[in-house]
XYZ file of C-alpha atoms in Angstrom:
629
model
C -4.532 17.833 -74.684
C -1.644 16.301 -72.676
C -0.893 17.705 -69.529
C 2.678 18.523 -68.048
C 2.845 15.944 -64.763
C 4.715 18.218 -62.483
C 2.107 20.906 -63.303
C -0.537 17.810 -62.323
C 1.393 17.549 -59.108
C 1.742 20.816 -58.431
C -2.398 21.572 -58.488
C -3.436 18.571 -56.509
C -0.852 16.313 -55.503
C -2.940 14.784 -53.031
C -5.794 13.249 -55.203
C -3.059 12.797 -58.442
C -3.358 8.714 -59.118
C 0.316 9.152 -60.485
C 1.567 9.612 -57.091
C 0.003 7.233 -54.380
C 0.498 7.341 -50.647
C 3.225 5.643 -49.142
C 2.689 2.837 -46.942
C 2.803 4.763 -43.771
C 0.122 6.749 -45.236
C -1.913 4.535 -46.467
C -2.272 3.026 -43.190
C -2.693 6.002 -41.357
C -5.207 7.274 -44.390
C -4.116 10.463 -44.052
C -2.300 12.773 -47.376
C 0.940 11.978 -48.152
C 2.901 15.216 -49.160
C 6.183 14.754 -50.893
C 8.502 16.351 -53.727
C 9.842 13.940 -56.057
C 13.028 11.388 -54.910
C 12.561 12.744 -51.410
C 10.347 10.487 -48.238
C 7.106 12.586 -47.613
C 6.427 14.892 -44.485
C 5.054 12.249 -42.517
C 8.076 9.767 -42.979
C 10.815 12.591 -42.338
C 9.562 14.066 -39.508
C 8.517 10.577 -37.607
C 12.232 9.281 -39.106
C 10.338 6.595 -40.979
C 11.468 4.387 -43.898
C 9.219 6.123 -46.828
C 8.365 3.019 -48.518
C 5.682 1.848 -51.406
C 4.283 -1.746 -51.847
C 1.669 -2.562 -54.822
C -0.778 -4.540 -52.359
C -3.146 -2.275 -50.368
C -2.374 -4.461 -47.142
C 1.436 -6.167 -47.061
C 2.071 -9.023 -45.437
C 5.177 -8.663 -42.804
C 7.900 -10.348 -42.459
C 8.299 -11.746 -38.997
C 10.924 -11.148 -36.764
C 10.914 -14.290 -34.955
C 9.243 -17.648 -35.302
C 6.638 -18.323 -32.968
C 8.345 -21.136 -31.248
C 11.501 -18.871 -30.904
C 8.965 -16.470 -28.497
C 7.357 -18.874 -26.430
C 10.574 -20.445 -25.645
C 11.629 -16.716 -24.507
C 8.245 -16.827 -22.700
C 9.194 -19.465 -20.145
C 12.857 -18.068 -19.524
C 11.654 -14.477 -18.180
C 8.555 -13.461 -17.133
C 6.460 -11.402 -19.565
C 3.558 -10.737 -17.165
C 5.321 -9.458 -14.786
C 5.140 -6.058 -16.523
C 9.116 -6.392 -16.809
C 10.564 -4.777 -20.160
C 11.010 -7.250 -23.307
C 13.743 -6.240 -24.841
C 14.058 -7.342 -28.698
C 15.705 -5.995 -32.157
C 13.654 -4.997 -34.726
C 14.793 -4.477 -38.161
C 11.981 -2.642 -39.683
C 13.882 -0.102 -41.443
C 16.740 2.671 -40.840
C 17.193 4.805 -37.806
C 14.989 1.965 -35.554
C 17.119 0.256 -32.941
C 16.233 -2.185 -29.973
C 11.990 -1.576 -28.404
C 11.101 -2.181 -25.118
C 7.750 -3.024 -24.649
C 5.173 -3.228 -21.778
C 2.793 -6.007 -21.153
C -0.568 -5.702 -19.740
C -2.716 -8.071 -18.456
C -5.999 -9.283 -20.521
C -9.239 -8.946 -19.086
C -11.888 -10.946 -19.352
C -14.441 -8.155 -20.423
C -11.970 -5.746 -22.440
C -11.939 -5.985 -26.349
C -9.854 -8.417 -26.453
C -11.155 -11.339 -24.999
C -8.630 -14.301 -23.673
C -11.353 -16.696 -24.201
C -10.877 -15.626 -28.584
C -6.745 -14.693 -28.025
C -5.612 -17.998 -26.583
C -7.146 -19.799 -30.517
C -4.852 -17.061 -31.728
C -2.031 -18.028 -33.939
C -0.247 -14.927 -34.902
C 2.054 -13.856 -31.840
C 3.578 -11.042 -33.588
C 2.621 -8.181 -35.624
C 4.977 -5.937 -36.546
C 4.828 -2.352 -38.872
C 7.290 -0.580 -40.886
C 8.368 1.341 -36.934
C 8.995 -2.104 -35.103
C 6.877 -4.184 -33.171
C 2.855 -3.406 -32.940
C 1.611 -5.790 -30.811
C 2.757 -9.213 -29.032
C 0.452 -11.778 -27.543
C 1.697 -14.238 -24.906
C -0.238 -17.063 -23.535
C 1.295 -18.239 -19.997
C -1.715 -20.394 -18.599
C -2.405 -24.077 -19.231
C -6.172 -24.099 -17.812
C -8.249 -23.753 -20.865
C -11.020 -22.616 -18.547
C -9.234 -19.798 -17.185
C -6.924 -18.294 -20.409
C -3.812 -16.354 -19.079
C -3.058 -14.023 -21.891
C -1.158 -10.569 -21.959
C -0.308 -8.033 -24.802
C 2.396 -5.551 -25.462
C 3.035 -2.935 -26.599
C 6.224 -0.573 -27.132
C 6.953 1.570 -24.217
C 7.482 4.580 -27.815
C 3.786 4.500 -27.732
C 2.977 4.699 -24.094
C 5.578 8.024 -23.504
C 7.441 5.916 -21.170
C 10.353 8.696 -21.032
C 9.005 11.859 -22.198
C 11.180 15.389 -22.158
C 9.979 16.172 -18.449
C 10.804 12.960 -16.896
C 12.746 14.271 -13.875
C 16.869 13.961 -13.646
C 17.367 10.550 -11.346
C 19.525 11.881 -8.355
C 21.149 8.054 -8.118
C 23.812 8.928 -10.908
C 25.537 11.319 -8.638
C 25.515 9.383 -5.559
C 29.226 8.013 -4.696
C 29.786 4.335 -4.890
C 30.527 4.515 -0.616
C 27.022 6.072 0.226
C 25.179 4.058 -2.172
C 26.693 0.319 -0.597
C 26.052 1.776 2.685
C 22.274 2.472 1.891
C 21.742 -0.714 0.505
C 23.336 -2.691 3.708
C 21.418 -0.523 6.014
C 18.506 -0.978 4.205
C 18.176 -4.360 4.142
C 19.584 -4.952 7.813
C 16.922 -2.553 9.238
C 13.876 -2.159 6.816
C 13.620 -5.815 5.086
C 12.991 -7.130 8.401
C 9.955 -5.298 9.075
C 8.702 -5.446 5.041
C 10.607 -8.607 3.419
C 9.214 -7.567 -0.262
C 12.249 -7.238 -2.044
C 15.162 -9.519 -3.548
C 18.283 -8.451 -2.280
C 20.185 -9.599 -5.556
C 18.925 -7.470 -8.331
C 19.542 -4.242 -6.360
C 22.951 -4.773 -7.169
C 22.994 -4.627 -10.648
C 24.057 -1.607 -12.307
C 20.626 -1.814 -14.550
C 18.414 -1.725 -11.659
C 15.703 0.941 -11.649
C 16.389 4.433 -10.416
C 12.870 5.142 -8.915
C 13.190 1.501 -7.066
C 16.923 2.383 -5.577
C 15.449 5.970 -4.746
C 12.641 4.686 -2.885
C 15.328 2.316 -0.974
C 17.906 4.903 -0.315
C 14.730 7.395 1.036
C 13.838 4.450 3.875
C 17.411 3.464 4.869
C 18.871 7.410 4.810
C 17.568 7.619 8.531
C 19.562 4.333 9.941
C 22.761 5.349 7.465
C 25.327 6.884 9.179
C 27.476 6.994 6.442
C 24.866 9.192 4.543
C 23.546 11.670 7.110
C 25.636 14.435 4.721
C 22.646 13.489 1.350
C 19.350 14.814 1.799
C 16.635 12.326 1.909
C 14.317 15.050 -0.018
C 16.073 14.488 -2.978
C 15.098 10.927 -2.860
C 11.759 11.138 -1.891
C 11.110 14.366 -4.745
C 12.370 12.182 -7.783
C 10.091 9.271 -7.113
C 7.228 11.756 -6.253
C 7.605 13.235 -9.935
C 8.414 9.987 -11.319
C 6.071 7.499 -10.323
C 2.805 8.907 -12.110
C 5.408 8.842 -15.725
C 6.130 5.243 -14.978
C 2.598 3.984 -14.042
C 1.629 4.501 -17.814
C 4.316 1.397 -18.402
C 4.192 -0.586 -15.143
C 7.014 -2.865 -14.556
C 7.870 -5.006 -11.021
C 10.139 -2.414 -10.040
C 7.598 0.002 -10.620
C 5.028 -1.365 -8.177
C 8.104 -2.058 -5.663
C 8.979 1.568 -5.914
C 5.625 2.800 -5.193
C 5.291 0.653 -2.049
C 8.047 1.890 -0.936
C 7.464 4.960 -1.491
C 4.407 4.828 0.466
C 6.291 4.062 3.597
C 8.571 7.056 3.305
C 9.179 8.631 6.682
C 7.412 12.036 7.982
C 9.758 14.326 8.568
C 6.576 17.604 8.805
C 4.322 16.369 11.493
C 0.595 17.772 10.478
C -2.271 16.590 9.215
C -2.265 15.053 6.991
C 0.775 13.947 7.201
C 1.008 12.595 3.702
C -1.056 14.412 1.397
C -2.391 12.293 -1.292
C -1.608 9.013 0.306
C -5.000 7.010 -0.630
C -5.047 8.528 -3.954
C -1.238 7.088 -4.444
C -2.586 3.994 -3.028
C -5.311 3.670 -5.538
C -2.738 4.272 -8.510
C -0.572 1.388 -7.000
C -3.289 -0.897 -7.231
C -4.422 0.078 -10.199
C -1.048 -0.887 -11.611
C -1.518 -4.366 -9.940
C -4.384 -5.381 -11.736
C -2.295 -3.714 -15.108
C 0.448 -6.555 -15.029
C -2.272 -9.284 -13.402
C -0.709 -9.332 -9.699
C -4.321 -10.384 -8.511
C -4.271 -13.243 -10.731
C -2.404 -16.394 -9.157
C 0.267 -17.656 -11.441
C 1.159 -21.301 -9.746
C 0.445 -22.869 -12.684
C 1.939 -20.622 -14.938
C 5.041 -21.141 -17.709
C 7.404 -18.555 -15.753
C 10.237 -19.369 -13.887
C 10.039 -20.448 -9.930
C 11.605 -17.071 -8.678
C 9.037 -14.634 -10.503
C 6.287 -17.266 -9.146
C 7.326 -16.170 -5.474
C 7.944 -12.186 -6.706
C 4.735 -11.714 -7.861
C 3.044 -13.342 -4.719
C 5.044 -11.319 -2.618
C 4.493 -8.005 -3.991
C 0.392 -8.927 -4.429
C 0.512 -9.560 -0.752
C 2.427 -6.712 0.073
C 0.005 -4.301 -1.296
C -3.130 -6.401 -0.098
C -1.510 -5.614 3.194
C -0.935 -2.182 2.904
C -3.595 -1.276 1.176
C -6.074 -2.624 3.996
C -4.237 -0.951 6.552
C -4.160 2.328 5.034
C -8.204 2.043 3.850
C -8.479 1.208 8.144
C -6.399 4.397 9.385
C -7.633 6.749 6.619
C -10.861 5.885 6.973
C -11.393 5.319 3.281
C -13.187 2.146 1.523
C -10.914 -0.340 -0.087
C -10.064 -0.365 -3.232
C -9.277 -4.195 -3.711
C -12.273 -6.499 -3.714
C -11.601 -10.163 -2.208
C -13.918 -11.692 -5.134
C -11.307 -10.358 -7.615
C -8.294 -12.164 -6.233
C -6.964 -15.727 -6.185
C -3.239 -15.791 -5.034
C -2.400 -18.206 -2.794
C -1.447 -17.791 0.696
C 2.163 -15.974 1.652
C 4.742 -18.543 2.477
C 8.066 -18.199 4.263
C 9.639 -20.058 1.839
C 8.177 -17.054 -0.749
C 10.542 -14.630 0.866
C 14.238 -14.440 0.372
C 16.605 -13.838 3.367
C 18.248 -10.868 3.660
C 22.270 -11.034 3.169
C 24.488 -11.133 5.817
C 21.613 -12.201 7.711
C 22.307 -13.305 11.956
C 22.703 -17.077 12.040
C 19.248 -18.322 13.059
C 17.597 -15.801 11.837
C 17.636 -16.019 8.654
C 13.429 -16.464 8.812
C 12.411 -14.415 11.362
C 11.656 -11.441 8.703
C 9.617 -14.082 6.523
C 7.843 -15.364 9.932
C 6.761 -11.876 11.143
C 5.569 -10.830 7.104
C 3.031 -13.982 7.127
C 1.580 -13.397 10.566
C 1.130 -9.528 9.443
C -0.316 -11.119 6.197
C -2.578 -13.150 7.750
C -3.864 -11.035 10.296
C -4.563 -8.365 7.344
C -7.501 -10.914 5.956
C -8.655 -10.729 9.521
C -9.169 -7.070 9.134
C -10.633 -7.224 5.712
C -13.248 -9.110 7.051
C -14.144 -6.878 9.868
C -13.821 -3.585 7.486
C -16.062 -5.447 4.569
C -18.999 -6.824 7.306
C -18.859 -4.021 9.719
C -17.865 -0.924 8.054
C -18.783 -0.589 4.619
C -21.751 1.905 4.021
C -24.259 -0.755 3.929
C -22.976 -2.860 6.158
C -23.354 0.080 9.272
C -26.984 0.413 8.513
C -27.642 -3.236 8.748
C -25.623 -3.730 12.041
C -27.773 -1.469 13.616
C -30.641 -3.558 12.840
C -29.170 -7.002 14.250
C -30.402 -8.301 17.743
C -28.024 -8.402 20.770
C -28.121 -12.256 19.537
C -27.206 -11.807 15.740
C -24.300 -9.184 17.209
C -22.948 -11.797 19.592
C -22.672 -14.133 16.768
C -20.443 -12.166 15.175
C -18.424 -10.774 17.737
C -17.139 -14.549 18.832
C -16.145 -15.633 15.010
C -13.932 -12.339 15.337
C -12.767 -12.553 18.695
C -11.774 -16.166 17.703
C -10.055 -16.068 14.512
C -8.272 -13.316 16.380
C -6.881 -15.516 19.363
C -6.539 -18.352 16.687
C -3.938 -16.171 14.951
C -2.207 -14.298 17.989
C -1.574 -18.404 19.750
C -0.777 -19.806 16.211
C 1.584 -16.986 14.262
C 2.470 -14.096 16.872
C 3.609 -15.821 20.313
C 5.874 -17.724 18.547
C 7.588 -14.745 17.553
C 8.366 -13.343 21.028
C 11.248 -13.504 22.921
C 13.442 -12.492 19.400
C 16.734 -11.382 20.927
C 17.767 -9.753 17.492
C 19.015 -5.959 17.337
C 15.658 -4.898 15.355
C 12.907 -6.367 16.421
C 9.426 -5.803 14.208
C 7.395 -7.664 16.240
C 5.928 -4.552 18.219
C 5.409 -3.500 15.017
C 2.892 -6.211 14.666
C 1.807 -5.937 17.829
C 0.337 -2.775 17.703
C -1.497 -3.914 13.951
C -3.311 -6.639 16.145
C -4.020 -4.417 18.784
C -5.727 -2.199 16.265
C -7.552 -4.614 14.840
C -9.088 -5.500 17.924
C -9.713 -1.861 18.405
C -11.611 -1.597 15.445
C -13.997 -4.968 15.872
C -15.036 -3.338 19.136
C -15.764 0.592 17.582
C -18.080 -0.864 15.873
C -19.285 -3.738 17.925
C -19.739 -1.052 20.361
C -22.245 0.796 18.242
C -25.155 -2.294 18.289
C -27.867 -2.710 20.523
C -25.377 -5.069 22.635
C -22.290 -2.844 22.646
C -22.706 -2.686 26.302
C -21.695 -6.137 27.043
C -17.975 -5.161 25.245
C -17.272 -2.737 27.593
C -15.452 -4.953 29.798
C -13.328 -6.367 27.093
C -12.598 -2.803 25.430
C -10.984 -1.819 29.169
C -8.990 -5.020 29.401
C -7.440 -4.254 25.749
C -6.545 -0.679 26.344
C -5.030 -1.804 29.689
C -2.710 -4.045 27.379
C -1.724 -1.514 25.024
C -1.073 1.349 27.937
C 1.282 -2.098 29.486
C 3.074 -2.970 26.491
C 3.682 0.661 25.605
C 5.444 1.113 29.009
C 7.556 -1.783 28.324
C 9.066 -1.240 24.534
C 12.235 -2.819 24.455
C 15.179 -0.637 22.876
C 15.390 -3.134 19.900
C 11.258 -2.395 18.692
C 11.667 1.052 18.879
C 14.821 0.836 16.824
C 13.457 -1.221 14.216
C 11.983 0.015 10.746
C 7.769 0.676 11.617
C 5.332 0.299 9.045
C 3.533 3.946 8.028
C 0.091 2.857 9.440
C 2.233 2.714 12.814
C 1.947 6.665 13.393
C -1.887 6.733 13.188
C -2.465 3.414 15.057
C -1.187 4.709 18.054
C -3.383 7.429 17.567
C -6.597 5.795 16.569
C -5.791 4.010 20.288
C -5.718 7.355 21.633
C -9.240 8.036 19.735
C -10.827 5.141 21.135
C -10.285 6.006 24.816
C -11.848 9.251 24.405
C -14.762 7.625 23.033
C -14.865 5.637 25.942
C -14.440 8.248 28.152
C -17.339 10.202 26.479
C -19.434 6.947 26.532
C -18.914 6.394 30.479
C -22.231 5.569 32.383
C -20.809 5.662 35.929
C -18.525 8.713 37.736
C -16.123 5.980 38.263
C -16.330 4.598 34.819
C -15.041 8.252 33.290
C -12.302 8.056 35.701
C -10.931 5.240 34.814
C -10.998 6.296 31.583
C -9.586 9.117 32.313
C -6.661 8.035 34.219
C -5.527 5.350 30.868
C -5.499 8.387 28.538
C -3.706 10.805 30.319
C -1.345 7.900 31.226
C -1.271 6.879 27.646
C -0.501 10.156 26.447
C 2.111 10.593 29.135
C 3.907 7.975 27.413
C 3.481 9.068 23.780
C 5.450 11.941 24.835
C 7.925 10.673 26.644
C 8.856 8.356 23.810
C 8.694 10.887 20.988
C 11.618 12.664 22.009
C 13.586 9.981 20.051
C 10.769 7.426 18.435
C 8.980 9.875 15.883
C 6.501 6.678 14.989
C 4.481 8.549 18.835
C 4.491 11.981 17.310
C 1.588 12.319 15.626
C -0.113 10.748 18.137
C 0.720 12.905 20.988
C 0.105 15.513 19.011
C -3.967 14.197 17.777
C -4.409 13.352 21.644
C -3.460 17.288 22.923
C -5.331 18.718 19.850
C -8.736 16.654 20.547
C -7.961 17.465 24.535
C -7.212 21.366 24.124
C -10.365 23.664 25.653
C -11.729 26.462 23.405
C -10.141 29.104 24.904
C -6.296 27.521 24.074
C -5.677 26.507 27.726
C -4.977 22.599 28.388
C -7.281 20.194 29.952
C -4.308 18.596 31.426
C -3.895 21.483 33.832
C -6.494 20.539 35.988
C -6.048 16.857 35.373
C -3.964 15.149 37.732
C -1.166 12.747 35.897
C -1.188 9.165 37.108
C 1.598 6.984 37.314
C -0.697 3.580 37.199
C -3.778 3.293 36.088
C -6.823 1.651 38.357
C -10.300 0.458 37.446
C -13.375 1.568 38.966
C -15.278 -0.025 42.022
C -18.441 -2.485 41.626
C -20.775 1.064 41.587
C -21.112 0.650 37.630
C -24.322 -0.033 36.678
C -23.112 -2.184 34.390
C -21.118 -4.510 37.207
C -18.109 -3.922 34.894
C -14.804 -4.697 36.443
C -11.675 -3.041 35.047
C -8.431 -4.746 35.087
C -5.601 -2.779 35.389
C -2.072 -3.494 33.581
C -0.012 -2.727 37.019
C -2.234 -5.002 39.128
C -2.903 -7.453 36.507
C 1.331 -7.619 35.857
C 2.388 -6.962 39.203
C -0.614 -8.112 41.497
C -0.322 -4.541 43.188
C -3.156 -3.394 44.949
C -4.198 0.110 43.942
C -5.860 2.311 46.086
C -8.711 4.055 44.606
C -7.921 7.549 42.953
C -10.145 10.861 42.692
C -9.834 13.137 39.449
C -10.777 16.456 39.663
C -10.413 16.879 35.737
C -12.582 14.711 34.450
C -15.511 16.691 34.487
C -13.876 19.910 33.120
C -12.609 17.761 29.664
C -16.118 16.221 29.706
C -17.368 19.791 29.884
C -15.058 20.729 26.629
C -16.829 17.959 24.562
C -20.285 19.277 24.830
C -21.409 15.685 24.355
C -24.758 15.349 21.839
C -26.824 12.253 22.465
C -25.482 10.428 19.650
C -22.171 10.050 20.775
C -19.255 8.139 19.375
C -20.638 4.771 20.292
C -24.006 4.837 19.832
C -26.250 4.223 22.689
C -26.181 6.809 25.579
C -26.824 3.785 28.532
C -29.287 6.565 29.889
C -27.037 9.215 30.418
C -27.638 13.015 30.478
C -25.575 15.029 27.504
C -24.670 18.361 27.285
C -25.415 19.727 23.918
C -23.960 20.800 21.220
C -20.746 18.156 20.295
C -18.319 20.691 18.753
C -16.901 18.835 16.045
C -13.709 21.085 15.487
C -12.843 19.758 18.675
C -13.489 16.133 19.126
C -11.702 15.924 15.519
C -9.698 18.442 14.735
C-alpha cells in the first residue's frame, strides 16, 4: 500500500531516505531537521547556505591558487601571529575572515616534518576558510610551518569583550601620549616601531598599554585617568591571548610595566601568572624560533627578534625578583643575538642620539643571559642541593667565570654608556640590574662552604650601590624605570640585613649596620618624588619594625657616611667605604648603640640567611613574620 510522503516525513523525518542531510549535516553527522523549500535548523540558525551535493565528500573549489598564497606569504608575515585578511565566497551572508596562525610543533599532531610534503595549502568549507598551511623555512632539516585558523572559531571578539576607552580619547591627548611616550619610555624599553602606532587600524589594547606608561610624563593628559587604561587591557588581554597577534604580545609587555600607583605587597597581583600567559603566547606564533632565514620581509625579521628578546629579558628579571622559576628554557630557543641595528630610533630623536636607546637595550640584553646563567646553576631546586655539596675549590671555580663575564660586560657594553648628557637617562636603570645581578651571584655564593671568602667583595658592592644612590643625577631619576626597578632596590635592602645577621665580629654588624640605615635614609629621601624607592623603603621599615610596633631606628643612630670596621675581624676583612674610597676622607671610627637591639628583634636561628654561622652564638627562634613580612 502506497504511503502519503509528507505523512513519511512527518513520522520520521530523520531516518526518511527521501530527504537526506544537507551538506552541513552530513559533515557534522548530526539530524538535519527541515520543512520542505525552507534551509534546515542547523543552516538558519548558524546563517549557513543550506546546500545538497550527490557525492558524500565534495571537492571545493579553491579560493586562490597556491602560488597566489605563497607570493602573499613573502609580502607580510604570517607567523607573526598578525591577522590574514582574505574574501571568501563560500556562500551568502559570509564576508571577509581573519584568521590566526599558530606555530607547528614538532611533537603536536601535525608534524612539520609530514606538512612541509603537503600540497594542499587551502581547505575551505561551505562557512569560509578551514584551515591554511604556510611553509616559511628553506632548511629541510628544520621545517618552518604554521596553520590558521579563523579568528570565528577561536571567539576572538565575543559579547563581553570590554568597550576600548581609545575611541573617546580626543585627537590632542592621544598625539600627546604618543610623543611622550616615545620621548620618555622607548628609551628605557626600545621594543616598539614608532610608525604603525599611527595608523588609525592599530590595536586598541597595544595604544592602551602605551597611553597607561606615558599618562605619568603627559602633561597634556593629567585630566584622563590612567585606570581606565590599565582596566581595559586587564580585561582584554586573557580574550586576545586565544588569537595572539604581535600587537598582542607588545600589549602584554607593556602592560607588565604599568606603574604602581597602591604601594603593598604585592604590588601587582598576578604578575608571574601574566608573565607565564605572555610567554605562552610566544611560543603560540614561534617567537623562540629564529627566523633569519625565513621568506618574510626584513622589518618583521628585526620585530620578532626584538619582542623575543624583550620578553627573555623581562621574564628573567621578574622569575629573579619574584622569586619564581623561569618559565623559558635556554635549550628551547635559537634567536640570534639583539642588535642595534634591530631597533628603530625613536622620532624626533636628539641629534646623536639617535642609538643610545638601542645601545642601553643590548647591554640590558646581554647582561640578562648573565643572570640566566646564575639563576639556572645556582638557584634552581636541584641546583641548591648540589652547591652545598661542592668544595671551597669547585665554588671558587665558579664564582670567577661569574665575576668575569660580569666585568667582561660592565668594561665592554655599560661604561661606554656613561657620561650621556641626554634629558632621560636609562642608564641607572641598568645600573641597578647589574648591581643586582651581582647581588644575587653572591646570596648564593655566600651559602657554600667558602662563602666566607665573599665577604669582602659583598661589602665593597653594597658600598657602590649606597655611593651611586647618593649621587642620582636629575636626568635617571626622570627617566622611564623598568618594573623590576622597585624590588631591586629592595632585594639590596634584603641583602644587607642578611649581612648584618651573618656578622662574625661586633665591628662587622656595625658596619653593616651603619650602610642600611644609611641606605634606607636615602630611599626615603628620594621617594618623596621618585616612587621607583617606595616600596623599598617601605620592605626595609617593615623587616626593621620590633614586635611591639616601636622602630628600631629609634635607638639607632643615623649616619651621614658610612665606615668599615677595624682589622679585629676574625676574618681580616677590610671594608671599603664609598666616602673614603670617592673622597679619600678619613673616617673616624663610629659606635652604634642599636645594633644589638635590631639584632635582638631577629631572634637569629642557626641557619641563618647565609648559611654557615662562622661560629657564632644565635638567639633562637627566627620569627619569620618579621624577617619577611
Amino acid at each position: 500500500m502506497d504511503r502519503n510522503p509528507a505523512d513519511a516525513c512527518r513520522t520520521r523525518k530523520y531516518r526518511s531516505r527521501r530527504q537526506r542531510p544537507c551538506d552541513n549535516c552530513r559533515r557534522r553527522r548530526v539530524c538535519c531537521l527541515r520543512t520542505e523549500n525552507e534551509p534546515c535548523s542547523l543552516c538558519r540558525s548558524r546563517g549557513l547556505q543550506c546546500t545538497f551535493v550527490s557525492l558524500p565528500n565534495p571537492k571545493f573549489r579553491a579560493l586562490v591558487s597556491a602560488d597566489e598564497i605563497d607570493q602573499g606569504t613573502t609580502q607580510r608575515l604570517p607567523a607573526g601571529g598578525e591577522t590574514v585578511d582574505k574574501v571568501a565566497s563560500s556562500g551568502p551572508g559570509t564576508g571577509k575572515t581573519e584568521e590566526t596562525l599558530q606555530y607547528v610543533g614538532l611533537t603536536g599532531d601535525q608534524d612539520p616534518f609530514i606538512l612541509r610534503f603537503c600540497r594542499t595549502k587551502r581547505i575551505e568549507g561551505s562557512t569560509g576558510i578551514q584551515w591554511t598551511c604556510h611553509h616559511l623555512g628553506n632548511d629541510p632539516r628544520r621545517p618552518v610551518s604554521f596553520t590558521s585558523v579563523p579568528d570565528l572559531h577561536l571567539e576572538a571578539r565575543p559579547s563581553y569583550y570590554p568597550r576600548s576607552p581609545i575611541v573617546e580619547l580626543l585627537p590632542s591627548n592621544r598625539s600627546s601620549l604618543v610623543d611622550t611616550f616615545f620621548k620618555i619610555v622607548h628609551p628605557a624599553l626600545p621594543m616598539l616601531d614608532p610608525r604603525p602606532l599611527q595608523n588609525s587600524t592599530t590595536s586598541s589594547t597595544l595604544l592602551a598599554s602605551v597611553f597607561a606608561l606615558a599618562h605619568p610624563y603627559c602633561i597634556e593628559a593629567q585630566s584622563l585617568d590612567p585606570w581606565d587604561f590599565i582596566d581595559f587591557v586587564s580585561q582584554a588581554l586573557p580574550i586576545e591571548a586565544r588569537n595572539v597577534k604581535l600587537e598582542t604580545i607588545e600589549a602584554a609587555l607593556l602592560h607588565a610595566q604599568r606603574h604602581t600607583y597602591i604601594f603593598r605587597a604585592p604590588t601587582m597581583p598576578g604578575l608571574w601568572s601574566d608573565m607565564g600567559s605572555i610567554v605562552g603566547m610566544s611560543y603560540d606564533i614561534g617567537l623562540n624560533i629564529d627566523a633569519t632565514n625565513w621568506d618574510i620581509p626584513e622589518d618583521q625579521k628585526k620585530q620578532r627578534k626584538r619582542l623575543w628578546w624583550t620578553v627573555y629579558v623581562q621574564e628573567k628579571w621578574t622569575a629573579l625578583t619574584l622569586g619564581r622559576p623561569s618559565y623559558i628554557n635556554d635549550d628551547q630557543h635559537d634567536v640570534e643575538q639583539l642588535q642595534t641595528i634591530d631597533i628603530i630610533p625613536a622620532p624626533n630623536a636628539p641629534q646623536g642620539t639617535e642609538l643610545f636607546p638601542a645601545r642601553v637595550f643590548v647591554a640590558a640584553a646581554r647582561l640578562t643571559t648573565i643572570l640566566a646563567d646564575i639563576l639556572s646553576r645556582l638557584y634552581t631546586v636541584k641546583a641548591t642541593k648540589a652547591l652545598q655539596e661542592l668544595s671551597a675549590e669547585q665554588v671558587g671555580v665558579i664564582a670567577s667565570d661569574f665575576i668575569s663575564r660580569l666585568e667582561q660586560w660592565k668594561e665592554a657594553l655599560f661604561n661606554p654608556l656613561l657620561g650621556n648628557n641626554t634629558m632621560y637617562d636609562p642608564t641607572g636603570n641598568l645600573q641597578l640590574l647589574y648591581f643586582t645581578a651581582e647581588i644575587t651571584l653572591l646570596r648564593a655564593l655566600l651559602r657554600t662552604t667558602a662563602g666566607n671568602e665573599f665577604r669582602q667583595r659583598s661589602a665593597a658592592l653594597i658600598s657602590n650601590v649606597v655611593h651611586w644612590l647618593r649621587n642620582l643625577q636629575v636626568n635617571s631619576l626622570s627617566a622611564f624605570w623598568w618594573m623590576s626597578s622597585r624590588i631591586s632596590f629592595a632585594i639590596a635592602g634584603g641583602f644587607m640585613i642578611g649581612m648584618f645577621l651573618s656578622a662574625t665580629a661586633e665591628e662587622d654588624g656595625e658596619y653593616w649596620m651603619v650602610q642600611l640605615n644609611l641606605y634606607r635614609d636615602l630611599l626615603k629621601a628620594h621617594s618623596v618624588n621618585f616612587d621607583i624607592t617606595k616600596l623599598a623603603a617601605i620592605r626595609l621599615d617593615l623587616m626593621l619594625q620590633r614586635e611591639n610596633g616601636e622602630k628600631a631606628e629609634e635607638e639607632i643612630p643615623h649616619i651621614s657616611e658610612a665606615q668599615g670596621p677595624g682589622t679585629r675581624d676574625q676574618d681580616e676583612i677590610h671594608y671599603p667605604s664609598s666616602a673614603a674610597a670617592d673622597d679619600n676622607i678619613v673616617l673616624e671610627p663610629v659606635t652604634i648603640t642599636g645594633s644589638q637591639q635590631v639584632r635582638d628583634d631577629f631572634q637569629i636561628d642557626p641557619f641563618v640567611a647565609f648559611g654557615s654561622t662562622y661560629g657564632l652564638e644565635w638567639s633562637e627562634n627566627l620569627d619569620f613574620d618579621i624577617l619577611f613580612p
